[in-house]
Amino acid sequence: METKDSRRGVPSPRDANARRVMVAQRNRDTTPELALRRALHSLGFRYRVNMPILGMPRRRADVTFTRWRTAVFVQGCFWHACQKHLHPPKHNSEWWRRKLEGNVRRDEETDAHLVHLGWLPLRIWEHEGVDDAVGRVTSALATRDHPRALRLGGQSMAK
């Protein structure tokens, strides 16, 4: 018996235990996200955290530079189906395949919506090193004429 979750397009967990596991997952302040935020802050960048995406209920950017219209998402390799590290679960594999495909589709929709609004979406994977992630964020902000990013030359200067 398959039921739909109250959220459109989200398959319901198979059982109560699976639901408990999913509900317990952190959706903010993850270790990679905190590391990125600390490094950016130490370089003098200021940003908003966990900011809602305008016009998209239940979607939030992890780090947002509002004046420069840049939204940064720190993605877990499993939950966002990283091509490099995803090992699909064998138990209940069809359900997980649909769930992860839905996550990827949602990320693509969010990016398209942000681009349509004139924003720059930036996806950072949890497996990326902090210096590389800071470099990508700084480079992206430099393209938006962020003064600190321009002074840093669009590269990581993390300690």
C-alpha atoms as a PDB file:
ATOM      1  CA  MET A   1       0.000   0.000   0.000  1.00  0.00           C
ATOM      2  CA  GLU A   2       1.458   3.333  -1.033  1.00  0.00           C
ATOM      3  CA  THR A   3       0.278   6.666   0.224  1.00  0.00           C
ATOM      4  CA  LYS A   4       1.333  10.148  -0.666  1.00  0.00           C
ATOM      5  CA  ASP A   5       2.833  12.517   1.880  1.00  0.00           C
ATOM      6  CA  SER A   6       0.964  15.771   2.353  1.00  0.00           C
ATOM      7  CA  ARG A   7       3.750  17.498   0.418  1.00  0.00           C
ATOM      8  CA  ARG A   8       3.272  17.373  -3.335  1.00  0.00           C
ATOM      9  CA  GLY A   9       5.508  14.860  -5.076  1.00  0.00           C
ATOM     10  CA  VAL A  10       7.134  13.516  -1.899  1.00  0.00           C
ATOM     11  CA  PRO A  11       6.738   9.783  -1.403  1.00  0.00           C
ATOM     12  CA  SER A  12       5.707   8.723   2.085  1.00  0.00           C
ATOM     13  CA  PRO A  13       8.290   6.809   4.120  1.00  0.00           C
ATOM     14  CA  ARG A  14       7.812   3.059   4.083  1.00  0.00           C
ATOM     15  CA  ASP A  15       7.355   2.697   7.819  1.00  0.00           C
ATOM     16  CA  ALA A  16       7.375   4.631  11.102  1.00  0.00           C
ATOM     17  CA  ASN A  17      11.082   3.980  11.673  1.00  0.00           C
ATOM     18  CA  ALA A  18      12.023   5.402   8.269  1.00  0.00           C
ATOM     19  CA  ARG A  19       9.918   8.458   9.035  1.00  0.00           C
ATOM     20  CA  ARG A  20      11.687   8.931  12.392  1.00  0.00           C
ATOM     21  CA  VAL A  21      15.085   8.758  10.699  1.00  0.00           C
ATOM     22  CA  MET A  22      14.096  11.332   8.070  1.00  0.00           C
ATOM     23  CA  VAL A  23      12.523  13.729  10.578  1.00  0.00           C
ATOM     24  CA  ALA A  24      15.682  13.549  12.728  1.00  0.00           C
ATOM     25  CA  GLN A  25      17.918  14.669   9.833  1.00  0.00           C
ATOM     26  CA  ARG A  26      19.338  18.138  10.310  1.00  0.00           C
ATOM     27  CA  ASN A  27      18.256  20.589   7.658  1.00  0.00           C
ATOM     28  CA  ARG A  28      20.431  23.459   8.902  1.00  0.00           C
ATOM     29  CA  ASP A  29      23.636  23.993  10.862  1.00  0.00           C
ATOM     30  CA  THR A  30      25.260  20.843   9.478  1.00  0.00           C
ATOM     31  CA  THR A  31      28.997  20.395   9.986  1.00  0.00           C
ATOM     32  CA  PRO A  32      29.943  21.375   6.385  1.00  0.00           C
ATOM     33  CA  GLU A  33      27.591  24.368   6.506  1.00  0.00           C
ATOM     34  CA  LEU A  34      29.019  25.605   9.813  1.00  0.00           C
ATOM     35  CA  ALA A  35      32.579  25.207   8.525  1.00  0.00           C
ATOM     36  CA  LEU A  36      31.770  27.277   5.428  1.00  0.00           C
ATOM     37  CA  ARG A  37      30.024  29.971   7.464  1.00  0.00           C
ATOM     38  CA  ARG A  38      32.921  30.201   9.932  1.00  0.00           C
ATOM     39  CA  ALA A  39      35.458  30.551   7.124  1.00  0.00           C
ATOM     40  CA  LEU A  40      33.399  33.202   5.306  1.00  0.00           C
ATOM     41  CA  HIS A  41      32.820  35.129   8.526  1.00  0.00           C
ATOM     42  CA  SER A  42      36.542  35.048   9.394  1.00  0.00           C
ATOM     43  CA  LEU A  43      37.205  36.730   6.045  1.00  0.00           C
ATOM     44  CA  GLY A  44      34.770  39.487   6.964  1.00  0.00           C
ATOM     45  CA  PHE A  45      31.783  38.383   4.902  1.00  0.00           C
ATOM     46  CA  ARG A  46      28.350  38.990   6.373  1.00  0.00           C
ATOM     47  CA  TYR A  47      25.319  37.019   5.231  1.00  0.00           C
ATOM     48  CA  ARG A  48      21.900  35.747   6.194  1.00  0.00           C
ATOM     49  CA  VAL A  49      21.408  32.157   7.346  1.00  0.00           C
ATOM     50  CA  ASN A  50      18.518  29.829   6.466  1.00  0.00           C
ATOM     51  CA  MET A  51      16.696  32.483   4.468  1.00  0.00           C
ATOM     52  CA  PRO A  52      13.408  31.526   2.757  1.00  0.00           C
ATOM     53  CA  ILE A  53      13.332  31.551  -1.039  1.00  0.00           C
ATOM     54  CA  LEU A  54      10.824  34.131  -2.243  1.00  0.00           C
ATOM     55  CA  GLY A  55       7.832  32.479  -3.896  1.00  0.00           C
ATOM     56  CA  MET A  56       8.875  28.932  -2.979  1.00  0.00           C
ATOM     57  CA  PRO A  57       7.340  27.620   0.240  1.00  0.00           C
ATOM     58  CA  ARG A  58       9.462  25.243   2.327  1.00  0.00           C
ATOM     59  CA  ARG A  59      12.691  26.120   0.524  1.00  0.00           C
ATOM     60  CA  ARG A  60      15.568  27.970   2.136  1.00  0.00           C
ATOM     61  CA  ALA A  61      19.105  28.970   1.224  1.00  0.00           C
ATOM     62  CA  ASP A  62      21.809  28.011   3.710  1.00  0.00           C
ATOM     63  CA  VAL A  63      23.837  31.203   3.232  1.00  0.00           C
ATOM     64  CA  THR A  64      22.427  34.255   1.463  1.00  0.00           C
ATOM     65  CA  PHE A  65      24.113  37.452   0.337  1.00  0.00           C
ATOM     66  CA  THR A  66      20.961  39.497  -0.241  1.00  0.00           C
ATOM     67  CA  ARG A  67      22.494  42.678  -1.650  1.00  0.00           C
ATOM     68  CA  TRP A  68      24.454  40.637  -4.185  1.00  0.00           C
ATOM     69  CA  ARG A  69      21.546  38.284  -4.852  1.00  0.00           C
ATOM     70  CA  THR A  70      23.565  35.148  -4.249  1.00  0.00           C
ATOM     71  CA  ALA A  71      22.120  32.063  -2.555  1.00  0.00           C
ATOM     72  CA  VAL A  72      24.470  29.311  -1.362  1.00  0.00           C
ATOM     73  CA  PHE A  73      23.235  25.788  -0.678  1.00  0.00           C
ATOM     74  CA  VAL A  74      25.450  23.280   1.150  1.00  0.00           C
ATOM     75  CA  GLN A  75      24.329  19.869  -0.043  1.00  0.00           C
ATOM     76  CA  GLY A  76      24.803  16.463   1.506  1.00  0.00           C
ATOM     77  CA  CYS A  77      26.111  13.869  -0.917  1.00  0.00           C
ATOM     78  CA  PHE A  78      23.443  11.312  -0.039  1.00  0.00           C
ATOM     79  CA  TRP A  79      20.353  13.525   0.137  1.00  0.00           C
ATOM     80  CA  HIS A  80      21.128  15.411  -3.066  1.00  0.00           C
ATOM     81  CA  ALA A  81      22.425  12.398  -5.044  1.00  0.00           C
ATOM     82  CA  CYS A  82      26.054  13.422  -5.546  1.00  0.00           C
ATOM     83  CA  GLN A  83      27.304  11.726  -8.714  1.00  0.00           C
ATOM     84  CA  LYS A  84      30.656  11.131  -7.038  1.00  0.00           C
ATOM     85  CA  HIS A  85      29.553   9.585  -3.733  1.00  0.00           C
ATOM     86  CA  LEU A  86      25.998   8.289  -3.971  1.00  0.00           C
ATOM     87  CA  HIS A  87      25.598   4.646  -3.015  1.00  0.00           C
ATOM     88  CA  PRO A  88      21.891   3.981  -3.484  1.00  0.00           C
ATOM     89  CA  PRO A  89      20.330   1.997  -0.635  1.00  0.00           C
ATOM     90  CA  LYS A  90      19.513  -1.607  -1.473  1.00  0.00           C
ATOM     91  CA  HIS A  91      16.649  -1.880   1.008  1.00  0.00           C
ATOM     92  CA  ASN A  92      13.493  -0.276  -0.409  1.00  0.00           C
ATOM     93  CA  SER A  93      15.554   0.883  -3.388  1.00  0.00           C
ATOM     94  CA  GLU A  94      12.659   2.013  -5.583  1.00  0.00           C
ATOM     95  CA  TRP A  95      11.302   4.312  -2.864  1.00  0.00           C
ATOM     96  CA  TRP A  96      14.769   5.794  -2.249  1.00  0.00           C
ATOM     97  CA  ARG A  97      15.372   6.252  -5.985  1.00  0.00           C
ATOM     98  CA  ARG A  98      12.145   8.282  -6.302  1.00  0.00           C
ATOM     99  CA  LYS A  99      12.910  10.229  -3.136  1.00  0.00           C
ATOM    100  CA  LEU A 100      16.423  11.227  -4.242  1.00  0.00           C
ATOM    101  CA  GLU A 101      15.293  12.014  -7.804  1.00  0.00           C
ATOM    102  CA  GLY A 102      12.635  14.269  -6.281  1.00  0.00           C
ATOM    103  CA  ASN A 103      15.305  16.056  -4.228  1.00  0.00           C
ATOM    104  CA  VAL A 104      17.433  16.644  -7.336  1.00  0.00           C
ATOM    105  CA  ARG A 105      14.388  17.867  -9.281  1.00  0.00           C
ATOM    106  CA  ARG A 106      13.492  20.243  -6.431  1.00  0.00           C
ATOM    107  CA  ASP A 107      17.061  21.629  -6.431  1.00  0.00           C
ATOM    108  CA  GLU A 108      16.856  22.235 -10.187  1.00  0.00           C
ATOM    109  CA  GLU A 109      13.474  23.975  -9.823  1.00  0.00           C
ATOM    110  CA  THR A 110      14.852  26.168  -7.045  1.00  0.00           C
ATOM    111  CA  ASP A 111      17.890  27.139  -9.118  1.00  0.00           C
ATOM    112  CA  ALA A 112      15.721  27.953 -12.154  1.00  0.00           C
ATOM    113  CA  HIS A 113      13.400  30.068  -9.983  1.00  0.00           C
ATOM    114  CA  LEU A 114      16.329  31.990  -8.484  1.00  0.00           C
ATOM    115  CA  VAL A 115      17.897  32.612 -11.902  1.00  0.00           C
ATOM    116  CA  HIS A 116      14.523  33.852 -13.156  1.00  0.00           C
ATOM    117  CA  LEU A 117      14.485  36.344 -10.248  1.00  0.00           C
ATOM    118  CA  GLY A 118      18.011  37.508 -11.116  1.00  0.00           C
ATOM    119  CA  TRP A 119      19.745  35.612  -8.331  1.00  0.00           C
ATOM    120  CA  LEU A 120      22.863  33.456  -8.537  1.00  0.00           C
ATOM    121  CA  PRO A 121      22.362  30.000  -6.974  1.00  0.00           C
ATOM    122  CA  LEU A 122      25.540  28.250  -5.866  1.00  0.00           C
ATOM    123  CA  ARG A 123      25.602  24.571  -4.828  1.00  0.00           C
ATOM    124  CA  ILE A 124      28.446  23.425  -2.564  1.00  0.00           C
ATOM    125  CA  TRP A 125      28.854  19.690  -1.897  1.00  0.00           C
ATOM    126  CA  GLU A 126      29.652  18.419   1.581  1.00  0.00           C
ATOM    127  CA  HIS A 127      32.725  16.603   0.206  1.00  0.00           C
ATOM    128  CA  GLU A 128      34.332  19.840  -1.007  1.00  0.00           C
ATOM    129  CA  GLY A 129      37.129  21.200   1.143  1.00  0.00           C
ATOM    130  CA  VAL A 130      36.352  24.394   3.036  1.00  0.00           C
ATOM    131  CA  ASP A 131      39.041  26.361   1.186  1.00  0.00           C
ATOM    132  CA  ASP A 132      37.651  25.234  -2.186  1.00  0.00           C
ATOM    133  CA  ALA A 133      34.097  26.082  -1.121  1.00  0.00           C
ATOM    134  CA  VAL A 134      35.149  29.529   0.144  1.00  0.00           C
ATOM    135  CA  GLY A 135      36.994  30.081  -3.126  1.00  0.00           C
ATOM    136  CA  ARG A 136      33.891  29.223  -5.138  1.00  0.00           C
ATOM    137  CA  VAL A 137      31.693  31.515  -3.029  1.00  0.00           C
ATOM    138  CA  THR A 138      34.233  34.350  -3.209  1.00  0.00           C
ATOM    139  CA  SER A 139      34.578  33.961  -6.975  1.00  0.00           C
ATOM    140  CA  ALA A 140      30.804  33.982  -7.400  1.00  0.00           C
ATOM    141  CA  LEU A 141      30.499  37.119  -5.268  1.00  0.00           C
ATOM    142  CA  ALA A 142      33.288  38.789  -7.247  1.00  0.00           C
ATOM    143  CA  THR A 143      31.197  38.345 -10.405  1.00  0.00           C
ATOM    144  CA  ARG A 144      28.486  40.290  -8.545  1.00  0.00           C
ATOM    145  CA  ASP A 145      30.957  43.090  -7.640  1.00  0.00           C
ATOM    146  CA  HIS A 146      31.035  42.309  -3.924  1.00  0.00           C
ATOM    147  CA  PRO A 147      33.787  44.672  -2.670  1.00  0.00           C
ATOM    148  CA  ARG A 148      35.363  42.234  -0.201  1.00  0.00           C
ATOM    149  CA  ALA A 149      35.349  39.432  -2.778  1.00  0.00           C
ATOM    150  CA  LEU A 150      36.963  41.761  -5.317  1.00  0.00           C
ATOM    151  CA  ARG A 151      39.670  42.730  -2.798  1.00  0.00           C
ATOM    152  CA  LEU A 152      40.365  39.069  -2.115  1.00  0.00           C
ATOM    153  CA  GLY A 153      40.677  38.478  -5.829  1.00  0.00           C
ATOM    154  CA  GLY A 154      37.778  36.014  -5.858  1.00  0.00           C
ATOM    155  CA  GLN A 155      39.882  33.375  -4.127  1.00  0.00           C
ATOM    156  CA  SER A 156      39.976  31.690  -0.751  1.00  0.00           C
ATOM    157  CA  MET A 157      42.099  33.324   1.894  1.00  0.00           C
ATOM    158  CA  ALA A 158      40.834  31.101   4.720  1.00  0.00           C
ATOM    159  CA  LYS A 159      43.188  30.536   7.622  1.00  0.00           C
END
